XYZ file of C-alpha atoms in Angstrom:
416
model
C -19.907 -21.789 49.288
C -21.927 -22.335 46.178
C -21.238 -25.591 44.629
C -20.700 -25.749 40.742
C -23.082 -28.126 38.582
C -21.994 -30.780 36.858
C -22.908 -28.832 33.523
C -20.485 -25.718 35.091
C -17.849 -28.444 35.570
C -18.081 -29.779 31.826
C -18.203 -26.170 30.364
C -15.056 -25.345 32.351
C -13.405 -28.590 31.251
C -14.224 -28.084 27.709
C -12.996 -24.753 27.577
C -10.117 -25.315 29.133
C -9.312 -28.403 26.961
C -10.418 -26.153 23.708
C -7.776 -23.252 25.255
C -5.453 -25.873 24.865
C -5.945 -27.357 21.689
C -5.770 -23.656 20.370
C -2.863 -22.837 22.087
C -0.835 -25.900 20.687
C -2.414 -25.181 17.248
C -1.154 -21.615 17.786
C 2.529 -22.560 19.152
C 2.647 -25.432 15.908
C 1.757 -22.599 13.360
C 3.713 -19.927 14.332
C 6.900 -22.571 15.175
C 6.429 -24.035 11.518
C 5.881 -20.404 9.621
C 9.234 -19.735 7.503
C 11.678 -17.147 7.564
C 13.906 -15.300 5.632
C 16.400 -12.747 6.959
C 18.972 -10.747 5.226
C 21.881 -8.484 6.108
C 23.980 -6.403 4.071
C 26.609 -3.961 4.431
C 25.445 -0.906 3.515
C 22.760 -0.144 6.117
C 19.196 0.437 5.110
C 17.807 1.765 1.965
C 14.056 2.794 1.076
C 12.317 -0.011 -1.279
C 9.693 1.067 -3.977
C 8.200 -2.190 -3.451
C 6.925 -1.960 0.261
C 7.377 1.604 0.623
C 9.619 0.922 4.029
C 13.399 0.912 4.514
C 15.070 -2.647 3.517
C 18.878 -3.601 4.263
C 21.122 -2.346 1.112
C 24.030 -3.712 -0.727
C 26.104 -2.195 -3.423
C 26.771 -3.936 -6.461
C 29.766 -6.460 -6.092
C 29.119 -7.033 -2.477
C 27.840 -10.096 -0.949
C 24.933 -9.902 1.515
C 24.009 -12.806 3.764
C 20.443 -14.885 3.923
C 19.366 -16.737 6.691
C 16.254 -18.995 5.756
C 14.751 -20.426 8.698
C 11.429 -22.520 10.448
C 11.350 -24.678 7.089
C 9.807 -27.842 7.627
C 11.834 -31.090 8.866
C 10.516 -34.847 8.086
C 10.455 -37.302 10.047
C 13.168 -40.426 8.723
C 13.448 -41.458 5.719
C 12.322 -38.140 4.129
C 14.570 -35.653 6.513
C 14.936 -31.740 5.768
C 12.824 -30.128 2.917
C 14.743 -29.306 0.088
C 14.366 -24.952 -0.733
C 14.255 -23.356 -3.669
C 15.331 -19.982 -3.970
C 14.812 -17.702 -6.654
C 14.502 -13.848 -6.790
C 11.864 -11.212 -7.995
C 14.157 -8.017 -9.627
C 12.693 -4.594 -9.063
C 11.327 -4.880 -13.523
C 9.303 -7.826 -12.426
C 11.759 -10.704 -13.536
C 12.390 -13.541 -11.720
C 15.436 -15.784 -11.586
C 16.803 -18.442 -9.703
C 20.127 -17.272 -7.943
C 21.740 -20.006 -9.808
C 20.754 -18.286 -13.202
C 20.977 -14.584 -11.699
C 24.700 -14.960 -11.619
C 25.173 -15.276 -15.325
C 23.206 -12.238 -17.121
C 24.692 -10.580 -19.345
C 23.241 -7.247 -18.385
C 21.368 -7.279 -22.171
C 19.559 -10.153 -23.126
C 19.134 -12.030 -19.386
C 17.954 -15.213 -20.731
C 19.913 -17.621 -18.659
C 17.826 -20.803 -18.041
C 16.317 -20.907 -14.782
C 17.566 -24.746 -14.017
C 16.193 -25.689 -10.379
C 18.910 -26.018 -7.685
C 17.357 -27.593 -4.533
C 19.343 -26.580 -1.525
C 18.450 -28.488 1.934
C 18.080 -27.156 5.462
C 19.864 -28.447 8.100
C 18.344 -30.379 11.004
C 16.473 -27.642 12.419
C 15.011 -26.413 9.331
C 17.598 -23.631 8.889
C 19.725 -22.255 5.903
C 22.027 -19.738 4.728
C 23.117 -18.605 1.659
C 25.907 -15.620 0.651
C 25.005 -14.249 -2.299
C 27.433 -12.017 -4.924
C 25.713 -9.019 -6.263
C 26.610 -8.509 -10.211
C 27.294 -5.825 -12.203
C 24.401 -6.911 -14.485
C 22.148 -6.340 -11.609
C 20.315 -2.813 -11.918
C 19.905 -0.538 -9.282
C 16.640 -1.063 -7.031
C 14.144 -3.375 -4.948
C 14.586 -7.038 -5.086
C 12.222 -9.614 -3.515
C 14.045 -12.831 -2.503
C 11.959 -16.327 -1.831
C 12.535 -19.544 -0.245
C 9.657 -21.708 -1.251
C 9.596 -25.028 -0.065
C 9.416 -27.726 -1.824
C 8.281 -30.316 0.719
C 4.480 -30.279 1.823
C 3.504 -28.994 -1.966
C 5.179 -25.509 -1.114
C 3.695 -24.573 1.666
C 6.652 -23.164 3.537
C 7.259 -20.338 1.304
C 8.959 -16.784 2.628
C 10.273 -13.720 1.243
C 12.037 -10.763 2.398
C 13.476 -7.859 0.474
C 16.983 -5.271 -0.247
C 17.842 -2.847 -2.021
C 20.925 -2.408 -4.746
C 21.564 0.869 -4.657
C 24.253 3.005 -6.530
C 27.666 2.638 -4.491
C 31.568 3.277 -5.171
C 33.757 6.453 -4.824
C 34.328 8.540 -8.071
C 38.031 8.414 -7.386
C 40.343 11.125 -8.523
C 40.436 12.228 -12.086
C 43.427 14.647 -12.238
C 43.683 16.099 -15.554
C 41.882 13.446 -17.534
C 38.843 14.099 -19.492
C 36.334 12.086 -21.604
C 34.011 12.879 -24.591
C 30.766 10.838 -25.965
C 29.742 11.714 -29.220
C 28.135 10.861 -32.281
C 30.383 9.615 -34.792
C 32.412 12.119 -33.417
C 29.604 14.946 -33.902
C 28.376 17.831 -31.892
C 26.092 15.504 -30.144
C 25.274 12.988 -27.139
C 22.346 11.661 -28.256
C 21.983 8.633 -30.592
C 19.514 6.261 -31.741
C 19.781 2.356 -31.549
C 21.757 1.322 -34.401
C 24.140 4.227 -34.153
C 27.785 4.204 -33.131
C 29.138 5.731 -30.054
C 32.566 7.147 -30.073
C 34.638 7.527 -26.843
C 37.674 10.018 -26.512
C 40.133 10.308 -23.516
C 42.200 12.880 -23.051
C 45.266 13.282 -20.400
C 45.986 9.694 -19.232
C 49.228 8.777 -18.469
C 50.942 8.195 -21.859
C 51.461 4.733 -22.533
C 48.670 3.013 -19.927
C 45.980 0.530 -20.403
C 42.839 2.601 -19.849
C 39.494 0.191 -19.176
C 36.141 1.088 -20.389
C 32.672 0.097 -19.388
C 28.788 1.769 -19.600
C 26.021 1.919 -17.043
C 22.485 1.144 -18.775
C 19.791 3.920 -17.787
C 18.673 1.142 -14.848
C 22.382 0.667 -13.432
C 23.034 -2.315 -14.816
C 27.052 -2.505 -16.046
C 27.745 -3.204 -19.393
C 30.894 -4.393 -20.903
C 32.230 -3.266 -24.369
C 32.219 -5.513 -26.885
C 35.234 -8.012 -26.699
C 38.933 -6.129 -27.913
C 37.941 -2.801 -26.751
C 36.960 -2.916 -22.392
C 40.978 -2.099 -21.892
C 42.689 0.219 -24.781
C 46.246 1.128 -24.554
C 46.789 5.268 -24.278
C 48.729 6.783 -26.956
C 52.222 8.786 -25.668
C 50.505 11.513 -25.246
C 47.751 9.772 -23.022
C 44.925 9.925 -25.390
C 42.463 6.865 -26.005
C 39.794 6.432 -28.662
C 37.223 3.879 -28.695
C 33.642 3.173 -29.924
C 30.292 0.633 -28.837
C 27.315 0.786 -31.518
C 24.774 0.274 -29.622
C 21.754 -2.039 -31.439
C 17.875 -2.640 -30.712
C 18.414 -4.762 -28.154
C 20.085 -1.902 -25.911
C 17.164 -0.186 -23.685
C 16.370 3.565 -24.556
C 17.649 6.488 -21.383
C 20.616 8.250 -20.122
C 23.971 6.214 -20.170
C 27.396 6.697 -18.511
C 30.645 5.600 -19.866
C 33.370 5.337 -17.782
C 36.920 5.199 -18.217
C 39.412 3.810 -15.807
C 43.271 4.639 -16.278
C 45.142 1.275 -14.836
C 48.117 3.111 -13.661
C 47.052 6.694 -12.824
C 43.907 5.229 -11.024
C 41.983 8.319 -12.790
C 38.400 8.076 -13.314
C 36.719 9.879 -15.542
C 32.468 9.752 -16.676
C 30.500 11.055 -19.856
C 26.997 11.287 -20.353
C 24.959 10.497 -23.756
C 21.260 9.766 -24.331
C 20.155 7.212 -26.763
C 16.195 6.978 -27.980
C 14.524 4.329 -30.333
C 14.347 4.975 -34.104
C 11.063 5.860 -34.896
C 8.266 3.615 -36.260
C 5.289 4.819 -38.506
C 2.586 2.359 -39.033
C 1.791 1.778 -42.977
C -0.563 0.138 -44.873
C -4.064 -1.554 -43.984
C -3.026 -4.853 -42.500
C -4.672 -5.503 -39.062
C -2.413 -6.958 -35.877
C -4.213 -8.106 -32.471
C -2.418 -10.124 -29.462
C -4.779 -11.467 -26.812
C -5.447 -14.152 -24.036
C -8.162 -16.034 -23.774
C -9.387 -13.051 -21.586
C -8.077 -10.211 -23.146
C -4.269 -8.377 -24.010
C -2.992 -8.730 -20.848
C -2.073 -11.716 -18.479
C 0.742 -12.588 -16.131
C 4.401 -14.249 -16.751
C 4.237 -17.869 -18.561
C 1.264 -17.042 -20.527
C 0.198 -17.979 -24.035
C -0.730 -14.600 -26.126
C -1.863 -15.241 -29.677
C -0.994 -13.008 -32.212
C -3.458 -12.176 -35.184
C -2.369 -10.628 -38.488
C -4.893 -10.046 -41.428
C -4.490 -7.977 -44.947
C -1.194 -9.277 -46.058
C 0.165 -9.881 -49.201
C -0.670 -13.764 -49.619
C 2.280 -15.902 -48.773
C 4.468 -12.931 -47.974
C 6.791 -12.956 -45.419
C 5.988 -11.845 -42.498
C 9.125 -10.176 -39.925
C 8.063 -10.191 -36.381
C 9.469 -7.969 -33.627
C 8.572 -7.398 -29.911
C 9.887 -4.177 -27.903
C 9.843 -4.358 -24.266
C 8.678 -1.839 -21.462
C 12.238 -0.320 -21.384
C 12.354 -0.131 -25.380
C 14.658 -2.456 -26.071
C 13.833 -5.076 -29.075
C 14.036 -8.834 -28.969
C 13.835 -10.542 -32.924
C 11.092 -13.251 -33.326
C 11.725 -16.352 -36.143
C 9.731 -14.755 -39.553
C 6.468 -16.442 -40.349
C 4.592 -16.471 -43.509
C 0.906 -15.156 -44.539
C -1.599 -17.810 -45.868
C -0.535 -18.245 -49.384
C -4.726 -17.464 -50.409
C -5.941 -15.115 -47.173
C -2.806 -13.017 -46.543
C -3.706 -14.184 -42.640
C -1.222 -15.239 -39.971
C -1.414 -16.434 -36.219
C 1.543 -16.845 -33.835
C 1.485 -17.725 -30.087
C 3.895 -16.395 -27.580
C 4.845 -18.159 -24.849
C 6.147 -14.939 -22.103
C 8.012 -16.535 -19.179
C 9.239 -14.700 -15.840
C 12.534 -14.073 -17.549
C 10.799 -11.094 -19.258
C 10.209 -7.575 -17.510
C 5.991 -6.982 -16.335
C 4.845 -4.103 -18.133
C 3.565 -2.965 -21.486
C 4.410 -4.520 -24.735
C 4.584 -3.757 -28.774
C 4.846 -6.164 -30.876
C 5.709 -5.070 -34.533
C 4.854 -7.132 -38.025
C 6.368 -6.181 -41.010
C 5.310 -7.532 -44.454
C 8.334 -8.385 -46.305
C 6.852 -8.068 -49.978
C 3.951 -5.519 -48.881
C 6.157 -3.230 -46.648
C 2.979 -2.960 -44.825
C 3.819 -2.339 -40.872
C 1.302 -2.676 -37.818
C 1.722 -2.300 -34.329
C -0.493 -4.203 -31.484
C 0.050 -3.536 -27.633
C -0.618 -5.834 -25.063
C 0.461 -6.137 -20.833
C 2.580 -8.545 -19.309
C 2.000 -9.003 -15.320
C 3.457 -10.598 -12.573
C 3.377 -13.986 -12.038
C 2.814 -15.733 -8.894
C 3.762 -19.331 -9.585
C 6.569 -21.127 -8.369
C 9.437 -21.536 -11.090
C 10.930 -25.005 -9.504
C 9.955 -26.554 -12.707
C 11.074 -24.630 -15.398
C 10.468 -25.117 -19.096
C 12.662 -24.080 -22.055
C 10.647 -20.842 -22.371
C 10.280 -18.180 -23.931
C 8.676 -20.510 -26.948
C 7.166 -19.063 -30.166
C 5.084 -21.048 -32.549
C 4.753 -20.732 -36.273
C 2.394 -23.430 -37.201
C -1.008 -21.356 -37.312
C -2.206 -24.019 -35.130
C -3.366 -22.702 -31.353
C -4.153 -26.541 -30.797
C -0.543 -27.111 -30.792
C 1.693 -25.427 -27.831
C 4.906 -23.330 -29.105
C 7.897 -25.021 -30.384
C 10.312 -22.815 -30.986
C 13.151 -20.716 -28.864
C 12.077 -16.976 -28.198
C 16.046 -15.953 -29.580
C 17.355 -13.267 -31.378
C 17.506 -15.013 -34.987
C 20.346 -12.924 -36.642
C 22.145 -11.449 -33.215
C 24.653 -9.760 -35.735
C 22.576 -7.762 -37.708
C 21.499 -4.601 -35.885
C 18.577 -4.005 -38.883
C 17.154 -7.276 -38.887
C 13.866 -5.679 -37.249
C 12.168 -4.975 -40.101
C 12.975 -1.687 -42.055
C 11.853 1.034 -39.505
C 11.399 4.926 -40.666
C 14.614 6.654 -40.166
């Protein structure tokens, strides 16, 4: 039998020690690599996001998250505390502390960290209500550590999808019009009226509207539940304002005793805008008009009337319009600069932000992209911020809020 050197015998004991080593490296990674699992309800639905099936949940159900492989500390420190937030299928992002409280309109609930720990073994589970304020699609939901600067960090994704039986409608019908016109398409600003016919006479009948994305709206407070005449008609109206996102609606009406459910359809577009007037608008970046969530865009306006007022408006991907505080043009230069601080709150896509000299009437457009962000949101900020000051030395200061919620034509004085 040949005998083995002693440089075979080395090279045999080093590889098997380095087999080792990498085998235990191996076994350590993959034992310490997070998890998330989810089950719903509703089966599987296709997501837009991955382009593969994903477990799906109508709204007002609860589906189930199991977080698991998160790292445990030895004593004192003990399990690592999570942080969960979720990615909606527009790009936001929201804790699932502040997804529970959007209104389905403006969705600027803070996004206050809630740090939930694992157990002993690094595991977690969470039930989670689906809202009506939740529009239909793919949804992205994270665990990220917050132990080991975030390492641990996993994701998995569902679907809401559009759920719930029509339920019968005997002879009940329902109109959306116009002010009561031939028509079922408005503009933002403009009243919707709502008639039911052939309730039962006498019955609380409950009314609420499906945005073009799914999300469930509420009427205004007084008219969700109006009492049918003897006859079992019901009248009611919503006028609908910037803020409300352009597309196809659905009102539905609910009788409380008859259990009759009846839809109608209406369409509502933007008013539309015509540029006047030689002022000059530009948003940027450092590195050009677009950048992800929780950047700072700077807004340059030039050509105004000096010291005019200056009305500031920004209209989102889906056409809906958020007010800004009014600045005012250099009282010698007619100039202006404003910085926008965008957080994750706010849908990705492509912006317009609109200034409007008060004085001047002058009206300019300028278009810039919001992305997706990647950064954690465990340490939020009370964002979105504007500032005023002309001073990009000096961070925003201000809340990004609708200044005059009340007044449907506070944006400016668009073309009718």
């Amino acid at each position: 039998m040949r005998r083995l050197s002693l440089r075979s015998l080395f090279a045999i004991g080093f590889g098997t020690a380095l087999a080792l080593v990498l085998a235990c490296f191996t076994y350590g990674a993959a034992a310490s690599r997070a998890s998330v699992e989810i089950f719903t309800p509703q089966g599987q639905a296709q997501c837009a996001a991955t382009g593969a099936p994903a477990p799906a949940i109508f709204q007002t159900q609860t589906l189930l998250a199991r977080f698991d492989y998160y790292r445990v500390l030895e004593p004192p420190f003990g399990p690592e505390p999570i942080e969960v937030d979720i990615t909606f299928p527009d790009g936001r992002i929201f804790t699932v502390s502040a997804a529970q409280f959007l209104d389905g309109v403006i969705d600027m609930p803070t996004n206050v960290q809630f740090a939930r720990f694992t157990n002993n073994a690094g595991q977690l589970s969470l039930n989670i209500t689906i809202p009506g304020t939740w529009p239909y699609g793919c949804y992205r939901l994270t665990g990220r550590g917050l132990g080991v600067g975030g390492a641990h960090t996993a994701s998995a994704f569902f679907v809401v999808i559009p759920g719930g039986r029509p339920g019968p409608t005997g002879n009940a019908t329902l109109r959306a019009t116009l002010n009561g016109q031939d028509t079922n398409v408005l503009l933002q600003g403009q009243i919707l009226e709502v008639d039911g016919r052939n309730f039962l006479g006498g019955e609380l009948v409950s009314f609420w509207l499906t945005a073009p994305d799914g999300t469930v709206i509420n009427f205004p407070p007084g008219q969700q539940v109006v009492q049918a005449t003897p006859s079992g008609a019901v009248s009611t109206s919503f006028q609908f304002e910037g803020k409300n996102p352009v597309g196809r609606y659905t009102v539905t009406a609910l009788g409380n005793t008859s259990g009759f459910r009846v839809f109608a359809h209406f369409e509502l577009k933007s008013r539309p805008v015509t540029q006047r007037g030689p002022a000059r608008l530009s948003v940027v970046v450092p590195f050009g008009a677009e950048a992800p969530q929780r950047s700072i865009f700077y807004a340059n306006g030039d050509l105004f009337f000096p010291g005019e007022r200056v009305d500031l408006w920004l209209t989102l991907p889906d056409s809906s319009v958020r007010g800004f505080p009014s600045t005012f043009a250099d009282p010698v230069a007619g100039q202006f600069l404003v910085e926008l601080f965008l957080d994750e709150r706010l849908p990705v896509g492509f912006y317009q932000l609109t200034a409007q000299g008060a004085v001047s009437q002058q009206l300019v457009i300028a278009t810039f992209t919001l992305t997706q962000t990647t950064d954690t949101i465990a340490n939020p900020q009370p964002v979105p911020q504007i500032g005023l000051d002309n001073n990009p030395v000096t961070p925003p200061n201000l809340s990004f809020i609708d200044p005059n919620p009340a007044d449907i034509n506070e944006y400016g004085n668009p073309d009718e």
